PDB file of C-alpha atoms in Angstrom:
ATOM      1  CA  UNK A   3     149.760 114.696 121.012  1.00 48.00           C
ATOM      2  CA  UNK A   4     147.076 116.713 119.295  1.00 50.00           C
ATOM      3  CA  UNK A   5     143.478 116.086 120.235  1.00 51.00           C
ATOM      4  CA  UNK A   6     141.735 114.635 117.193  1.00 51.00           C
ATOM      5  CA  UNK A   7     138.367 114.179 118.845  1.00 49.00           C
ATOM      6  CA  UNK A   8     135.565 115.424 116.596  1.00 47.00           C
ATOM      7  CA  UNK A   9     132.613 116.843 118.434  1.00 50.00           C
ATOM      8  CA  UNK A  10     129.297 115.539 117.170  1.00 53.00           C
ATOM      9  CA  UNK A  11     126.952 118.284 116.069  1.00 53.00           C
ATOM     10  CA  UNK A  12     123.322 118.314 117.159  1.00 54.00           C
ATOM     11  CA  UNK A  13     120.823 116.915 114.638  1.00 57.00           C
ATOM     12  CA  UNK A  14     119.607 119.443 112.086  1.00 58.00           C
ATOM     13  CA  UNK A  15     116.104 119.843 110.691  1.00 57.00           C
ATOM     14  CA  UNK A  16     117.604 119.361 107.214  1.00 62.00           C
ATOM     15  CA  UNK A  17     119.246 116.026 108.045  1.00 62.00           C
ATOM     16  CA  UNK A  18     117.677 113.300 105.925  1.00 65.00           C
ATOM     17  CA  UNK A  19     115.607 115.722 103.835  1.00 76.00           C
ATOM     18  CA  UNK A  20     116.414 113.790 100.634  1.00 82.00           C
ATOM     19  CA  UNK A  21     114.762 110.483 101.372  1.00 86.00           C
ATOM     20  CA  UNK A  22     112.185 108.121  99.881  1.00 89.00           C
ATOM     21  CA  UNK A  23     109.437 108.837 102.458  1.00 86.00           C
ATOM     22  CA  UNK A  24     109.842 112.603 102.059  1.00 87.00           C
ATOM     23  CA  UNK A  25     109.674 112.194  98.278  1.00 91.00           C
ATOM     24  CA  UNK A  26     106.459 110.212  98.673  1.00 89.00           C
ATOM     25  CA  UNK A  27     105.015 112.948 100.896  1.00 89.00           C
ATOM     26  CA  UNK A  28     105.945 115.525  98.252  1.00 91.00           C
ATOM     27  CA  UNK A  29     104.231 113.487  95.520  1.00 92.00           C
ATOM     28  CA  UNK A  30     101.049 113.306  97.615  1.00 91.00           C
ATOM     29  CA  UNK A  31     101.199 117.061  98.147  1.00 91.00           C
ATOM     30  CA  UNK A  32     101.641 117.679  94.403  1.00 93.00           C
ATOM     31  CA  UNK A  33      98.389 115.775  93.796  1.00 93.00           C
ATOM     32  CA  UNK A  34      96.495 118.669  95.399  1.00 93.00           C
ATOM     33  CA  UNK A  35      96.372 120.774  92.178  1.00 95.00           C
ATOM     34  CA  UNK A  36      95.082 117.682  90.328  1.00 95.00           C
ATOM     35  CA  UNK A  37      92.283 117.333  92.868  1.00 96.00           C
ATOM     36  CA  UNK A  38      91.331 120.990  92.452  1.00 96.00           C
ATOM     37  CA  UNK A  39      91.400 120.663  88.654  1.00 97.00           C
ATOM     38  CA  UNK A  40      89.139 117.603  88.760  1.00 96.00           C
ATOM     39  CA  UNK A  41      86.687 119.366  91.053  1.00 96.00           C
ATOM     40  CA  UNK A  42      86.555 122.834  89.512  1.00 96.00           C
ATOM     41  CA  UNK A  43      88.159 122.467  86.072  1.00 95.00           C
ATOM     42  CA  UNK A  44      86.364 119.309  84.956  1.00 95.00           C
ATOM     43  CA  UNK A  45      83.463 119.583  87.403  1.00 94.00           C
ATOM     44  CA  UNK A  46      83.929 115.869  88.089  1.00 95.00           C
ATOM     45  CA  UNK A  47      83.021 115.408  91.731  1.00 94.00           C
ATOM     46  CA  UNK A  48      83.316 111.635  91.634  1.00 95.00           C
ATOM     47  CA  UNK A  49      86.862 111.687  90.217  1.00 96.00           C
ATOM     48  CA  UNK A  50      87.890 114.359  92.731  1.00 95.00           C
ATOM     49  CA  UNK A  51      86.430 112.254  95.543  1.00 95.00           C
ATOM     50  CA  UNK A  52      88.340 109.165  94.413  1.00 95.00           C
ATOM     51  CA  UNK A  53      91.532 111.216  94.233  1.00 94.00           C
ATOM     52  CA  UNK A  54      90.987 112.600  97.736  1.00 93.00           C
ATOM     53  CA  UNK A  55      90.138 109.152  99.071  1.00 91.00           C
ATOM     54  CA  UNK A  56      93.347 107.759  97.571  1.00 92.00           C
ATOM     55  CA  UNK A  57      95.372 110.524  99.215  1.00 90.00           C
ATOM     56  CA  UNK A  58      93.752 109.700 102.537  1.00 85.00           C
ATOM     57  CA  UNK A  59      94.268 105.954 102.109  1.00 85.00           C
ATOM     58  CA  UNK A  60      97.998 106.418 101.429  1.00 86.00           C
ATOM     59  CA  UNK A  61      98.547 108.661 104.454  1.00 81.00           C
ATOM     60  CA  UNK A  62     100.325 105.861 106.356  1.00 81.00           C
ATOM     61  CA  UNK A  63     102.789 104.896 103.606  1.00 84.00           C
ATOM     62  CA  UNK A  64     105.376 107.651 104.120  1.00 81.00           C
ATOM     63  CA  UNK A  65     105.643 106.841 107.830  1.00 80.00           C
ATOM     64  CA  UNK A  66     105.914 103.130 107.037  1.00 82.00           C
ATOM     65  CA  UNK A  67     108.667 103.792 104.477  1.00 84.00           C
ATOM     66  CA  UNK A  68     110.571 105.951 106.945  1.00 84.00           C
ATOM     67  CA  UNK A  69     110.611 103.151 109.526  1.00 84.00           C
ATOM     68  CA  UNK A  70     111.112 100.322 107.029  1.00 87.00           C
ATOM     69  CA  UNK A  71     114.013 102.015 105.229  1.00 84.00           C
ATOM     70  CA  UNK A  72     115.445 103.480 108.438  1.00 87.00           C
ATOM     71  CA  UNK A  73     114.997 106.986 107.004  1.00 83.00           C
ATOM     72  CA  UNK A  74     113.182 108.659 109.893  1.00 82.00           C
ATOM     73  CA  UNK A  75     114.205 112.340 109.942  1.00 79.00           C
ATOM     74  CA  UNK A  76     113.380 115.483 111.896  1.00 72.00           C
ATOM     75  CA  UNK A  77     112.324 117.125 108.640  1.00 78.00           C
ATOM     76  CA  UNK A  78     109.996 114.249 107.815  1.00 76.00           C
ATOM     77  CA  UNK A  79     108.413 114.399 111.266  1.00 74.00           C
ATOM     78  CA  UNK A  80     107.370 117.977 110.485  1.00 76.00           C
ATOM     79  CA  UNK A  81     106.854 117.756 106.706  1.00 79.00           C
ATOM     80  CA  UNK A  82     104.500 114.750 106.770  1.00 80.00           C
ATOM     81  CA  UNK A  83     101.876 116.124 109.213  1.00 79.00           C
ATOM     82  CA  UNK A  84     102.171 119.605 107.705  1.00 82.00           C
ATOM     83  CA  UNK A  85     101.465 118.242 104.214  1.00 85.00           C
ATOM     84  CA  UNK A  86      98.556 116.196 105.563  1.00 84.00           C
ATOM     85  CA  UNK A  87      97.067 119.241 107.292  1.00 84.00           C
ATOM     86  CA  UNK A  88      97.473 121.379 104.149  1.00 89.00           C
ATOM     87  CA  UNK A  89      95.789 118.721 101.985  1.00 89.00           C
ATOM     88  CA  UNK A  90      92.999 118.394 104.521  1.00 88.00           C
ATOM     89  CA  UNK A  91      92.319 122.115 104.907  1.00 91.00           C
ATOM     90  CA  UNK A  92      92.424 122.925 101.185  1.00 93.00           C
ATOM     91  CA  UNK A  93      90.183 119.957 100.376  1.00 93.00           C
ATOM     92  CA  UNK A  94      87.568 120.973 102.961  1.00 94.00           C
ATOM     93  CA  UNK A  95      87.509 124.588 101.767  1.00 95.00           C
ATOM     94  CA  UNK A  96      87.205 123.429  98.148  1.00 96.00           C
ATOM     95  CA  UNK A  97      84.350 121.037  98.945  1.00 95.00           C
ATOM     96  CA  UNK A  98      82.497 123.741 100.881  1.00 95.00           C
ATOM     97  CA  UNK A  99      82.870 126.092  97.906  1.00 95.00           C
ATOM     98  CA  UNK A 100      81.543 123.308  95.683  1.00 95.00           C
ATOM     99  CA  UNK A 101      78.536 123.034  97.997  1.00 94.00           C
ATOM    100  CA  UNK A 102      78.961 119.316  98.638  1.00 94.00           C
ATOM    101  CA  UNK A 103      79.594 119.609 102.376  1.00 94.00           C
ATOM    102  CA  UNK A 104      77.437 121.263 105.047  1.00 95.00           C
ATOM    103  CA  UNK A 105      79.050 124.594 105.936  1.00 95.00           C
ATOM    104  CA  UNK A 106      78.716 124.017 109.685  1.00 96.00           C
ATOM    105  CA  UNK A 107      80.549 120.695 109.446  1.00 97.00           C
ATOM    106  CA  UNK A 108      83.380 122.104 107.372  1.00 96.00           C
ATOM    107  CA  UNK A 109      83.767 125.153 109.618  1.00 96.00           C
ATOM    108  CA  UNK A 110      83.827 122.930 112.715  1.00 97.00           C
ATOM    109  CA  UNK A 111      86.599 120.775 111.243  1.00 95.00           C
ATOM    110  CA  UNK A 112      88.604 123.789 110.064  1.00 94.00           C
ATOM    111  CA  UNK A 113      88.264 125.575 113.401  1.00 95.00           C
ATOM    112  CA  UNK A 114      89.717 122.597 115.237  1.00 93.00           C
ATOM    113  CA  UNK A 115      92.609 122.249 112.773  1.00 88.00           C
ATOM    114  CA  UNK A 116      93.475 125.955 112.906  1.00 89.00           C
ATOM    115  CA  UNK A 117      93.212 126.271 116.696  1.00 91.00           C
ATOM    116  CA  UNK A 118      95.242 123.148 117.454  1.00 89.00           C
ATOM    117  CA  UNK A 119      97.764 124.062 114.763  1.00 84.00           C
ATOM    118  CA  UNK A 120      98.237 127.565 116.182  1.00 88.00           C
ATOM    119  CA  UNK A 121      98.591 126.171 119.690  1.00 88.00           C
ATOM    120  CA  UNK A 122     101.339 123.818 118.567  1.00 83.00           C
ATOM    121  CA  UNK A 123     103.158 126.507 116.563  1.00 80.00           C
ATOM    122  CA  UNK A 124     103.146 128.953 119.467  1.00 84.00           C
ATOM    123  CA  UNK A 125     104.192 126.250 121.921  1.00 82.00           C
ATOM    124  CA  UNK A 126     107.129 125.089 119.817  1.00 78.00           C
ATOM    125  CA  UNK A 127     108.354 128.408 118.379  1.00 77.00           C
ATOM    126  CA  UNK A 128     107.687 130.762 121.296  1.00 78.00           C
ATOM    127  CA  UNK A 129     108.041 128.489 124.299  1.00 76.00           C
ATOM    128  CA  UNK A 130     110.483 126.051 122.654  1.00 76.00           C
ATOM    129  CA  UNK A 131     108.758 122.939 123.964  1.00 78.00           C
ATOM    130  CA  UNK A 132     109.519 119.553 122.440  1.00 76.00           C
ATOM    131  CA  UNK A 133     107.358 118.494 119.519  1.00 73.00           C
ATOM    132  CA  UNK A 134     104.223 116.671 120.680  1.00 78.00           C
ATOM    133  CA  UNK A 135     103.499 113.534 118.697  1.00 74.00           C
ATOM    134  CA  UNK A 136      99.995 112.818 117.425  1.00 77.00           C
ATOM    135  CA  UNK A 137      98.153 110.426 119.737  1.00 80.00           C
ATOM    136  CA  UNK A 138      96.608 107.165 118.584  1.00 86.00           C
ATOM    137  CA  UNK A 139      93.111 108.591 119.083  1.00 88.00           C
ATOM    138  CA  UNK A 140      94.145 111.636 117.076  1.00 86.00           C
ATOM    139  CA  UNK A 141      95.146 109.358 114.218  1.00 83.00           C
ATOM    140  CA  UNK A 142      91.792 107.572 114.435  1.00 90.00           C
ATOM    141  CA  UNK A 143      89.948 110.907 114.267  1.00 91.00           C
ATOM    142  CA  UNK A 144      91.989 111.951 111.242  1.00 86.00           C
ATOM    143  CA  UNK A 145      91.352 108.582 109.573  1.00 87.00           C
ATOM    144  CA  UNK A 146      87.580 108.916 110.036  1.00 92.00           C
ATOM    145  CA  UNK A 147      87.487 112.481 108.743  1.00 92.00           C
ATOM    146  CA  UNK A 148      89.771 111.797 105.794  1.00 89.00           C
ATOM    147  CA  UNK A 149      87.216 109.293 104.501  1.00 91.00           C
ATOM    148  CA  UNK A 150      84.142 111.262 105.559  1.00 94.00           C
ATOM    149  CA  UNK A 151      85.213 114.358 103.607  1.00 94.00           C
ATOM    150  CA  UNK A 152      85.444 112.660 100.171  1.00 94.00           C
ATOM    151  CA  UNK A 153      82.263 110.785 101.111  1.00 95.00           C
ATOM    152  CA  UNK A 154      80.358 114.074 101.184  1.00 96.00           C
ATOM    153  CA  UNK A 155      81.782 114.935  97.777  1.00 94.00           C
ATOM    154  CA  UNK A 156      80.888 111.543  96.327  1.00 95.00           C
ATOM    155  CA  UNK A 157      77.427 111.800  97.856  1.00 94.00           C
ATOM    156  CA  UNK A 158      76.798 114.968  95.874  1.00 92.00           C
ATOM    157  CA  UNK A 159      77.961 113.473  92.571  1.00 92.00           C
ATOM    158  CA  UNK A 160      76.136 111.476  89.895  1.00 91.00           C
ATOM    159  CA  UNK A 161      78.118 108.349  90.790  1.00 92.00           C
ATOM    160  CA  UNK A 162      75.912 105.228  91.247  1.00 93.00           C
ATOM    161  CA  UNK A 163      75.071 104.753  94.915  1.00 92.00           C
ATOM    162  CA  UNK A 164      75.877 108.362  95.774  1.00 92.00           C
ATOM    163  CA  UNK A 165      73.296 108.392  98.554  1.00 93.00           C
ATOM    164  CA  UNK A 166      75.119 105.538 100.276  1.00 95.00           C
ATOM    165  CA  UNK A 167      78.381 107.490 100.244  1.00 95.00           C
ATOM    166  CA  UNK A 168      76.666 110.443 101.895  1.00 95.00           C
ATOM    167  CA  UNK A 169      75.250 108.202 104.632  1.00 96.00           C
ATOM    168  CA  UNK A 170      78.711 106.712 105.180  1.00 96.00           C
ATOM    169  CA  UNK A 171      80.152 110.222 105.349  1.00 96.00           C
ATOM    170  CA  UNK A 172      77.839 111.100 108.233  1.00 97.00           C
ATOM    171  CA  UNK A 173      78.517 107.783 109.989  1.00 97.00           C
ATOM    172  CA  UNK A 174      82.264 108.442 109.864  1.00 96.00           C
ATOM    173  CA  UNK A 175      82.166 112.223 110.098  1.00 96.00           C
ATOM    174  CA  UNK A 176      80.230 112.791 113.320  1.00 96.00           C
ATOM    175  CA  UNK A 177      82.344 110.514 115.558  1.00 96.00           C
ATOM    176  CA  UNK A 178      85.470 111.693 113.737  1.00 96.00           C
ATOM    177  CA  UNK A 179      84.624 115.329 114.460  1.00 96.00           C
ATOM    178  CA  UNK A 180      83.787 114.637 118.107  1.00 96.00           C
ATOM    179  CA  UNK A 181      86.978 112.608 118.579  1.00 95.00           C
ATOM    180  CA  UNK A 182      89.091 115.306 116.925  1.00 94.00           C
ATOM    181  CA  UNK A 183      87.875 117.884 119.447  1.00 95.00           C
ATOM    182  CA  UNK A 184      88.395 115.441 122.322  1.00 95.00           C
ATOM    183  CA  UNK A 185      92.005 114.834 121.306  1.00 93.00           C
ATOM    184  CA  UNK A 186      92.509 118.555 120.680  1.00 91.00           C
ATOM    185  CA  UNK A 187      91.556 119.344 124.272  1.00 93.00           C
ATOM    186  CA  UNK A 188      93.764 116.451 125.431  1.00 91.00           C
ATOM    187  CA  UNK A 189      96.819 118.228 123.995  1.00 90.00           C
ATOM    188  CA  UNK A 190      96.312 121.223 126.306  1.00 89.00           C
ATOM    189  CA  UNK A 191      97.732 119.588 129.477  1.00 90.00           C
ATOM    190  CA  UNK A 192     100.759 118.366 127.487  1.00 88.00           C
ATOM    191  CA  UNK A 193     101.389 121.862 126.133  1.00 88.00           C
ATOM    192  CA  UNK A 194     100.997 123.418 129.589  1.00 88.00           C
ATOM    193  CA  UNK A 195     103.442 120.881 131.044  1.00 87.00           C
ATOM    194  CA  UNK A 196     105.930 121.649 128.277  1.00 85.00           C
ATOM    195  CA  UNK A 197     105.633 125.403 128.876  1.00 85.00           C
ATOM    196  CA  UNK A 198     106.082 124.902 132.632  1.00 85.00           C
ATOM    197  CA  UNK A 199     109.211 122.831 131.981  1.00 83.00           C
ATOM    198  CA  UNK A 200     110.577 125.509 129.650  1.00 79.00           C
ATOM    199  CA  UNK A 201     110.060 128.227 132.263  1.00 81.00           C
ATOM    200  CA  UNK A 202     111.658 126.076 134.953  1.00 81.00           C
ATOM    201  CA  UNK A 203     114.680 125.523 132.729  1.00 78.00           C
ATOM    202  CA  UNK A 204     114.954 129.242 132.067  1.00 78.00           C
ATOM    203  CA  UNK A 205     114.764 130.009 135.767  1.00 78.00           C
ATOM    204  CA  UNK A 206     117.525 127.511 136.529  1.00 79.00           C
ATOM    205  CA  UNK A 207     119.692 128.677 133.668  1.00 68.00           C
ATOM    206  CA  UNK A 208     119.373 125.438 131.697  1.00 60.00           C
ATOM    207  CA  UNK A 209     119.176 125.924 127.937  1.00 54.00           C
ATOM    208  CA  UNK A 210     116.390 123.688 126.535  1.00 53.00           C
ATOM    209  CA  UNK A 211     117.192 121.456 123.585  1.00 52.00           C
ATOM    210  CA  UNK A 212     115.802 122.607 120.223  1.00 47.00           C
ATOM    211  CA  UNK A 213     116.626 119.457 118.313  1.00 47.00           C
TER     212      UNK A 213
END
């Protein structure tokens, strides 16, 4: 009798790419040109700040939809944080160009994002370690910064109470920046452990999973 057993294939990065949470992430990403137009095209700092604040406030929705609709995917696990990081970096550069954020603060935030991002890319692509999930403290740091950044922009606008927004930006921004560096350093032992595991698997002839 012929063997009709069908071998299951390993999960692909493209599995589940067409899903509601990924569509929501894409819509948030497509709002980036609108933010830039509001800031530089219309020179409306307040409107740009509200747009950026809305993008930050909806950061949790795509993850919630993925779990609620049972549409968690490998693509979404990469696409969501990548889109968030792109929105964050472009927004900070734009606000520094606008002159609404202290250069040292923006550079400090960007340096952390770039260094941690490069570390993760090298660790996953070169050393093939498993993807490291964002820690709870890392999410808190991102939350604080994602509201501090538009706060600086609002604080430099003609919106009523602008001075209060700038004060709030500093109150959220300083601990957010410090916490982001703390969590960035906390990833180093996890990356080193993953690299050590990868080398041990290579030495023993075990092929590490890339799923």
